[in-house]
PDB file of C-alpha atoms in Angstrom:
ATOM      1  CA  GLU A1304      55.310  18.785  28.149  1.00 72.00           C
ATOM      2  CA  PRO A1305      56.424  15.375  26.809  1.00 77.00           C
ATOM      3  CA  GLU A1306      60.140  14.891  26.341  1.00 93.00           C
ATOM      4  CA  VAL A1307      62.518  13.086  24.049  1.00 97.00           C
ATOM      5  CA  THR A1308      65.521  12.045  26.108  1.00 97.00           C
ATOM      6  CA  GLN A1309      69.009  11.400  24.759  1.00 98.00           C
ATOM      7  CA  THR A1310      72.156   9.862  26.153  1.00 97.00           C
ATOM      8  CA  PRO A1311      74.978  10.588  26.439  1.00 97.00           C
ATOM      9  CA  SER A1312      74.833  14.366  26.525  1.00 97.00           C
ATOM     10  CA  HIS A1313      78.467  14.511  25.476  1.00 97.00           C
ATOM     11  CA  GLN A1314      80.859  11.869  24.180  1.00 97.00           C
ATOM     12  CA  VAL A1315      84.462  12.119  23.103  1.00 98.00           C
ATOM     13  CA  THR A1316      85.726   9.326  20.904  1.00 98.00           C
ATOM     14  CA  GLN A1317      88.816   8.526  18.892  1.00 98.00           C
ATOM     15  CA  MET A1318      88.685   8.528  15.131  1.00 98.00           C
ATOM     16  CA  GLY A1319      87.791   5.096  13.803  1.00 97.00           C
ATOM     17  CA  GLN A1320      85.885   4.040  16.895  1.00 98.00           C
ATOM     18  CA  GLU A1321      82.236   3.021  16.898  1.00 98.00           C
ATOM     19  CA  VAL A1322      79.721   5.198  18.688  1.00 98.00           C
ATOM     20  CA  ILE A1323      76.137   4.514  19.703  1.00 98.00           C
ATOM     21  CA  LEU A1324      73.869   7.404  20.553  1.00 98.00           C
ATOM     22  CA  ARG A1325      70.712   6.543  22.397  1.00 97.00           C
ATOM     23  CA  CYS A1326      67.282   8.100  22.437  1.00 97.00           C
ATOM     24  CA  VAL A1327      64.024   7.436  24.208  1.00 97.00           C
ATOM     25  CA  PRO A1328      61.285   8.946  22.044  1.00 96.00           C
ATOM     26  CA  ILE A1329      58.018  10.112  23.518  1.00 94.00           C
ATOM     27  CA  SER A1330      55.846   7.195  24.505  1.00 91.00           C
ATOM     28  CA  ASN A1331      53.313   6.143  21.849  1.00 89.00           C
ATOM     29  CA  HIS A1332      55.003   8.143  19.110  1.00 92.00           C
ATOM     30  CA  LEU A1333      55.331   6.288  15.825  1.00 91.00           C
ATOM     31  CA  TYR A1334      57.841   8.296  13.790  1.00 93.00           C
ATOM     32  CA  PHE A1335      61.446   8.743  14.828  1.00 95.00           C
ATOM     33  CA  TYR A1336      64.193  10.896  13.379  1.00 96.00           C
ATOM     34  CA  TRP A1337      67.863  11.709  13.715  1.00 97.00           C
ATOM     35  CA  TYR A1338      69.238  15.103  12.815  1.00 97.00           C
ATOM     36  CA  ARG A1339      72.673  16.586  13.274  1.00 97.00           C
ATOM     37  CA  GLN A1340      74.082  20.072  13.614  1.00 97.00           C
ATOM     38  CA  ILE A1341      77.730  20.803  13.036  1.00 97.00           C
ATOM     39  CA  LEU A1342      78.912  23.716  15.161  1.00 94.00           C
ATOM     40  CA  GLY A1343      77.787  26.994  13.626  1.00 91.00           C
ATOM     41  CA  GLN A1344      75.802  25.335  10.860  1.00 92.00           C
ATOM     42  CA  LYS A1345      72.158  24.524  10.274  1.00 92.00           C
ATOM     43  CA  VAL A1346      70.252  21.502  11.518  1.00 95.00           C
ATOM     44  CA  GLU A1347      70.475  18.685   8.952  1.00 95.00           C
ATOM     45  CA  PHE A1348      68.130  15.745   8.483  1.00 94.00           C
ATOM     46  CA  LEU A1349      69.768  12.319   8.639  1.00 97.00           C
ATOM     47  CA  VAL A1350      67.073   9.671   8.728  1.00 96.00           C
ATOM     48  CA  SER A1351      63.456   8.931   9.534  1.00 94.00           C
ATOM     49  CA  PHE A1352      62.186   5.626  10.894  1.00 94.00           C
ATOM     50  CA  TYR A1353      58.711   4.146  10.992  1.00 92.00           C
ATOM     51  CA  ASN A1354      57.302   0.689  11.589  1.00 90.00           C
ATOM     52  CA  ASN A1355      60.756  -0.700  12.319  1.00 92.00           C
ATOM     53  CA  GLU A1356      62.332   0.410   9.096  1.00 93.00           C
ATOM     54  CA  ILE A1357      63.962   3.431   7.558  1.00 95.00           C
ATOM     55  CA  SER A1358      61.377   5.494   5.697  1.00 92.00           C
ATOM     56  CA  GLU A1359      63.732   8.144   4.358  1.00 92.00           C
ATOM     57  CA  LYS A1360      67.405   9.027   4.603  1.00 94.00           C
ATOM     58  CA  SER A1361      69.596  11.854   3.439  1.00 95.00           C
ATOM     59  CA  GLU A1362      72.855  11.742   1.488  1.00 95.00           C
ATOM     60  CA  ILE A1363      74.697  12.214   4.767  1.00 95.00           C
ATOM     61  CA  PHE A1364      73.338   8.918   6.080  1.00 97.00           C
ATOM     62  CA  ASP A1365      75.801   6.632   4.329  1.00 95.00           C
ATOM     63  CA  ASP A1366      76.926   3.102   5.136  1.00 95.00           C
ATOM     64  CA  GLN A1367      78.756   4.139   8.290  1.00 97.00           C
ATOM     65  CA  PHE A1368      75.444   5.064   9.899  1.00 98.00           C
ATOM     66  CA  SER A1369      72.701   2.744  11.071  1.00 98.00           C
ATOM     67  CA  VAL A1370      69.599   3.054  13.222  1.00 97.00           C
ATOM     68  CA  GLU A1371      67.799   0.532  15.329  1.00 96.00           C
ATOM     69  CA  ARG A1372      64.861   0.257  17.644  1.00 93.00           C
ATOM     70  CA  PRO A1373      66.107  -2.615  19.813  1.00 88.00           C
ATOM     71  CA  ASP A1374      63.104  -2.621  22.116  1.00 88.00           C
ATOM     72  CA  GLY A1375      59.844  -0.808  22.655  1.00 80.00           C
ATOM     73  CA  SER A1376      61.371   2.338  24.021  1.00 88.00           C
ATOM     74  CA  ASN A1377      64.862   3.003  22.675  1.00 94.00           C
ATOM     75  CA  PHE A1378      65.957   4.323  19.300  1.00 97.00           C
ATOM     76  CA  THR A1379      69.677   4.287  18.542  1.00 98.00           C
ATOM     77  CA  LEU A1380      72.044   5.805  16.024  1.00 98.00           C
ATOM     78  CA  LYS A1381      75.269   3.894  15.409  1.00 98.00           C
ATOM     79  CA  ILE A1382      78.254   5.432  13.696  1.00 98.00           C
ATOM     80  CA  ARG A1383      80.522   2.567  12.727  1.00 96.00           C
ATOM     81  CA  SER A1384      83.893   4.163  12.159  1.00 95.00           C
ATOM     82  CA  THR A1385      83.885   7.766  13.264  1.00 97.00           C
ATOM     83  CA  LYS A1386      85.641  10.495  11.323  1.00 97.00           C
ATOM     84  CA  LEU A1387      86.679  13.944  12.458  1.00 97.00           C
ATOM     85  CA  GLU A1388      83.869  15.460  10.396  1.00 97.00           C
ATOM     86  CA  ASP A1389      81.291  13.474  12.370  1.00 97.00           C
ATOM     87  CA  SER A1390      81.838  15.855  15.266  1.00 98.00           C
ATOM     88  CA  ALA A1391      78.463  17.477  15.752  1.00 98.00           C
ATOM     89  CA  MET A1392      75.386  17.690  17.940  1.00 98.00           C
ATOM     90  CA  TYR A1393      73.035  14.837  17.141  1.00 98.00           C
ATOM     91  CA  PHE A1394      69.337  15.336  17.800  1.00 98.00           C
ATOM     92  CA  CYS A1395      66.736  12.637  18.098  1.00 98.00           C
ATOM     93  CA  ALA A1396      63.122  13.570  17.385  1.00 96.00           C
ATOM     94  CA  SER A1397      59.741  11.890  17.360  1.00 94.00           C
ATOM     95  CA  LYS A1398      56.235  12.479  16.034  1.00 92.00           C
ATOM     96  CA  ARG A1399      52.997  11.020  17.255  1.00 89.00           C
ATOM     97  CA  ASP A1400      51.377   9.684  14.110  1.00 83.00           C
ATOM     98  CA  HIS A1401      50.599  10.212  10.445  1.00 77.00           C
ATOM     99  CA  GLY A1402      49.032  13.617  10.888  1.00 77.00           C
ATOM    100  CA  ARG A1403      50.631  17.040  10.850  1.00 72.00           C
ATOM    101  CA  ASN A1404      51.693  16.781  14.456  1.00 76.00           C
ATOM    102  CA  THR A1405      54.508  18.487  16.181  1.00 86.00           C
ATOM    103  CA  ILE A1406      57.947  16.935  15.808  1.00 90.00           C
ATOM    104  CA  TYR A1407      59.570  17.015  19.230  1.00 93.00           C
ATOM    105  CA  PHE A1408      63.350  17.172  19.559  1.00 96.00           C
ATOM    106  CA  GLY A1409      65.601  15.959  22.323  1.00 97.00           C
ATOM    107  CA  GLU A1410      68.312  18.078  23.870  1.00 96.00           C
ATOM    108  CA  GLY A1411      70.995  16.461  21.780  1.00 97.00           C
ATOM    109  CA  SER A1412      74.148  14.407  22.145  1.00 98.00           C
ATOM    110  CA  TRP A1413      77.325  16.282  21.487  1.00 98.00           C
ATOM    111  CA  LEU A1414      79.880  14.046  19.747  1.00 98.00           C
ATOM    112  CA  THR A1415      83.500  15.063  19.566  1.00 98.00           C
ATOM    113  CA  VAL A1416      85.801  12.928  17.424  1.00 98.00           C
ATOM    114  CA  VAL A1417      89.501  13.402  18.109  1.00 97.00           C
TER     115      VAL A1417
ATOM    116  CA  LEU B1091      59.885  21.284  -0.266  1.00 61.00           C
ATOM    117  CA  ALA B1092      59.408  25.024  -0.540  1.00 67.00           C
ATOM    118  CA  LYS B1093      62.501  27.155  -0.127  1.00 85.00           C
ATOM    119  CA  THR B1094      62.300  29.763   2.611  1.00 92.00           C
ATOM    120  CA  THR B1095      64.063  33.093   2.991  1.00 94.00           C
ATOM    121  CA  GLN B1096      64.297  34.921   6.307  1.00 96.00           C
ATOM    122  CA  PRO B1097      66.597  37.602   7.701  1.00 97.00           C
ATOM    123  CA  ILE B1098      69.886  36.279   9.020  1.00 96.00           C
ATOM    124  CA  SER B1099      69.716  38.366  12.159  1.00 97.00           C
ATOM    125  CA  MET B1100      67.555  40.849  14.047  1.00 98.00           C
ATOM    126  CA  ASP B1101      68.058  42.988  17.096  1.00 97.00           C
ATOM    127  CA  SER B1102      65.411  44.052  19.563  1.00 97.00           C
ATOM    128  CA  TYR B1103      64.995  45.420  23.063  1.00 97.00           C
ATOM    129  CA  GLU B1104      63.198  43.965  26.008  1.00 97.00           C
ATOM    130  CA  GLY B1105      59.493  44.653  26.017  1.00 97.00           C
ATOM    131  CA  GLN B1106      59.237  45.238  22.289  1.00 97.00           C
ATOM    132  CA  GLU B1107      57.167  43.240  19.854  1.00 97.00           C
ATOM    133  CA  VAL B1108      59.297  41.383  17.313  1.00 98.00           C
ATOM    134  CA  ASN B1109      58.081  40.378  13.881  1.00 98.00           C
ATOM    135  CA  ILE B1110      60.131  37.964  11.798  1.00 98.00           C
ATOM    136  CA  THR B1111      59.015  37.575   8.217  1.00 97.00           C
ATOM    137  CA  CYS B1112      59.686  34.533   6.090  1.00 96.00           C
ATOM    138  CA  SER B1113      59.266  34.340   2.316  1.00 96.00           C
ATOM    139  CA  HIS B1114      58.176  31.090   0.697  1.00 94.00           C
ATOM    140  CA  ASN B1115      57.133  31.962  -2.844  1.00 94.00           C
ATOM    141  CA  ASN B1116      56.782  28.396  -4.103  1.00 92.00           C
ATOM    142  CA  ILE B1117      54.696  27.047  -1.239  1.00 93.00           C
ATOM    143  CA  ALA B1118      52.531  24.119  -2.319  1.00 91.00           C
ATOM    144  CA  THR B1119      48.841  23.638  -1.630  1.00 91.00           C
ATOM    145  CA  ASN B1120      49.412  20.968   1.024  1.00 88.00           C
ATOM    146  CA  ASP B1121      52.273  22.757   2.751  1.00 90.00           C
ATOM    147  CA  TYR B1122      52.024  24.044   6.297  1.00 91.00           C
ATOM    148  CA  ILE B1123      54.191  26.732   7.846  1.00 93.00           C
ATOM    149  CA  THR B1124      55.974  25.857  11.073  1.00 94.00           C
ATOM    150  CA  TRP B1125      58.281  27.880  13.294  1.00 96.00           C
ATOM    151  CA  TYR B1126      60.869  26.483  15.656  1.00 97.00           C
ATOM    152  CA  GLN B1127      63.111  28.164  18.226  1.00 97.00           C
ATOM    153  CA  GLN B1128      66.608  26.985  19.095  1.00 97.00           C
ATOM    154  CA  PHE B1129      68.832  28.057  21.958  1.00 96.00           C
ATOM    155  CA  PRO B1130      72.585  27.351  21.763  1.00 92.00           C
ATOM    156  CA  SER B1131      73.424  23.686  22.358  1.00 90.00           C
ATOM    157  CA  GLN B1132      69.758  22.719  22.652  1.00 94.00           C
ATOM    158  CA  GLY B1133      67.305  20.969  20.388  1.00 95.00           C
ATOM    159  CA  PRO B1134      64.835  22.948  18.282  1.00 96.00           C
ATOM    160  CA  ARG B1135      61.587  23.670  20.049  1.00 95.00           C
ATOM    161  CA  PHE B1136      58.214  23.967  18.316  1.00 94.00           C
ATOM    162  CA  ILE B1137      56.643  27.409  18.537  1.00 96.00           C
ATOM    163  CA  ILE B1138      53.653  27.516  16.211  1.00 96.00           C
ATOM    164  CA  GLN B1139      52.196  26.101  13.011  1.00 93.00           C
ATOM    165  CA  GLY B1140      49.608  27.394  10.574  1.00 94.00           C
ATOM    166  CA  TYR B1141      48.103  27.047   7.126  1.00 94.00           C
ATOM    167  CA  LYS B1142      46.425  30.378   6.480  1.00 92.00           C
ATOM    168  CA  THR B1143      45.176  33.566   8.167  1.00 90.00           C
ATOM    169  CA  LYS B1144      46.197  33.925  11.785  1.00 96.00           C
ATOM    170  CA  VAL B1145      47.157  31.463  14.476  1.00 96.00           C
ATOM    171  CA  THR B1146      47.831  32.437  18.071  1.00 97.00           C
ATOM    172  CA  ASN B1147      49.052  30.466  21.044  1.00 95.00           C
ATOM    173  CA  GLU B1148      50.446  31.355  24.449  1.00 94.00           C
ATOM    174  CA  VAL B1149      53.864  32.356  23.133  1.00 94.00           C
ATOM    175  CA  ALA B1150      53.426  33.741  19.612  1.00 97.00           C
ATOM    176  CA  SER B1151      51.192  34.636  16.707  1.00 98.00           C
ATOM    177  CA  LEU B1152      51.591  33.608  13.117  1.00 98.00           C
ATOM    178  CA  PHE B1153      50.212  35.769  10.332  1.00 97.00           C
ATOM    179  CA  ILE B1154      49.771  34.264   6.887  1.00 97.00           C
ATOM    180  CA  PRO B1155      48.394  36.371   4.017  1.00 96.00           C
ATOM    181  CA  ALA B1156      45.884  35.000   1.550  1.00 96.00           C
ATOM    182  CA  ASP B1157      48.499  34.141  -1.098  1.00 96.00           C
ATOM    183  CA  ARG B1158      50.561  32.251   1.540  1.00 96.00           C
ATOM    184  CA  LYS B1159      53.814  33.334  -0.108  1.00 96.00           C
ATOM    185  CA  SER B1160      55.083  34.716   3.163  1.00 96.00           C
ATOM    186  CA  SER B1161      54.426  34.454   6.863  1.00 97.00           C
ATOM    187  CA  THR B1162      55.244  36.548   9.912  1.00 98.00           C
ATOM    188  CA  LEU B1163      56.063  35.243  13.347  1.00 98.00           C
ATOM    189  CA  SER B1164      55.129  37.778  16.002  1.00 98.00           C
ATOM    190  CA  LEU B1165      56.635  37.595  19.476  1.00 98.00           C
ATOM    191  CA  PRO B1166      54.894  39.977  21.892  1.00 95.00           C
ATOM    192  CA  ARG B1167      56.968  41.817  24.480  1.00 94.00           C
ATOM    193  CA  VAL B1168      60.228  39.904  24.132  1.00 97.00           C
ATOM    194  CA  SER B1169      62.583  39.328  27.016  1.00 97.00           C
ATOM    195  CA  LEU B1170      66.289  38.521  27.171  1.00 97.00           C
ATOM    196  CA  SER B1171      65.413  34.837  27.278  1.00 96.00           C
ATOM    197  CA  ASP B1172      63.902  35.066  23.793  1.00 97.00           C
ATOM    198  CA  THR B1173      67.397  35.490  22.354  1.00 98.00           C
ATOM    199  CA  ALA B1174      67.634  32.481  20.069  1.00 97.00           C
ATOM    200  CA  VAL B1175      67.587  31.321  16.455  1.00 97.00           C
ATOM    201  CA  TYR B1176      64.134  31.144  14.876  1.00 98.00           C
ATOM    202  CA  TYR B1177      63.475  28.828  11.962  1.00 97.00           C
ATOM    203  CA  CYS B1178      60.686  29.059   9.424  1.00 95.00           C
ATOM    204  CA  LEU B1179      59.919  25.701   7.813  1.00 93.00           C
ATOM    205  CA  VAL B1180      57.481  24.939   5.038  1.00 91.00           C
ATOM    206  CA  GLY B1181      56.330  21.492   4.056  1.00 86.00           C
ATOM    207  CA  ASP B1182      53.647  18.854   4.181  1.00 81.00           C
ATOM    208  CA  TYR B1183      54.408  17.121   7.453  1.00 73.00           C
ATOM    209  CA  ASN B1184      51.706  14.587   6.972  1.00 73.00           C
ATOM    210  CA  GLN B1185      52.820  10.981   7.281  1.00 67.00           C
ATOM    211  CA  GLY B1186      56.488  10.964   8.259  1.00 71.00           C
ATOM    212  CA  GLY B1187      57.451  14.125   6.468  1.00 75.00           C
ATOM    213  CA  LYS B1188      60.760  15.488   7.613  1.00 81.00           C
ATOM    214  CA  LEU B1189      61.596  19.051   8.575  1.00 84.00           C
ATOM    215  CA  ILE B1190      64.167  20.840   6.423  1.00 86.00           C
ATOM    216  CA  PHE B1191      65.888  23.633   8.307  1.00 90.00           C
ATOM    217  CA  GLY B1192      67.344  26.741   6.731  1.00 89.00           C
ATOM    218  CA  GLN B1193      69.823  29.087   8.374  1.00 90.00           C
ATOM    219  CA  GLY B1194      67.181  30.710  10.543  1.00 95.00           C
ATOM    220  CA  THR B1195      67.022  34.200  12.041  1.00 97.00           C
ATOM    221  CA  GLU B1196      69.284  34.939  14.960  1.00 97.00           C
ATOM    222  CA  LEU B1197      67.318  37.206  17.267  1.00 98.00           C
ATOM    223  CA  SER B1198      69.243  39.175  19.834  1.00 98.00           C
ATOM    224  CA  VAL B1199      67.232  40.849  22.599  1.00 98.00           C
ATOM    225  CA  LYS B1200      69.042  43.588  24.473  1.00 97.00           C
ATOM    226  CA  PRO B1201      68.200  45.136  27.831  1.00 95.00           C
TER     227      PRO B1201
END
């Protein structure tokens, strides 16, 4: 089965520091997403990305967040100045094309802000 | 996006069939019904998707009545490894449509 891969699996950072979470979506997929899950809570949508631009974002995705596809394979989420409440599992996901295809999730990057 | 309601938790025993029902009274014409499974500290994993009637794959069946206001995920002969959270999602995932997760159903399979 195709895989979305994420790095790092776990990162501890100090409040106020910048963090970059990296994802390699499934090859030839066109739609990319970031979700997060705070411990014990539900999975929340952050942002979707298509054709090198954000197609939709949630209220959570404020100015401290940004996404980028720096090359043909990576998709990154940057958190500019981390806060304690940013501690969560961040999931990258991808979808093949415009149709009602499966959205595949990575295993997640666990971010702990101290 | 249609709101979904599913039980918060369910218990079962190994070897039993488990049916998890999801209510989605305001489902729209273009909406599909999708189920995901999530183990602790892992990403959600696609189980099955359907529009109407019955869909079956190697891991589960999905039953959708004619009015589509509910759906039932059926897991045949569960094992301990099926202990997980199961999410029912309803939406039109055409184009780049996002998934909106609810609280899900925490299934606990006991020996």
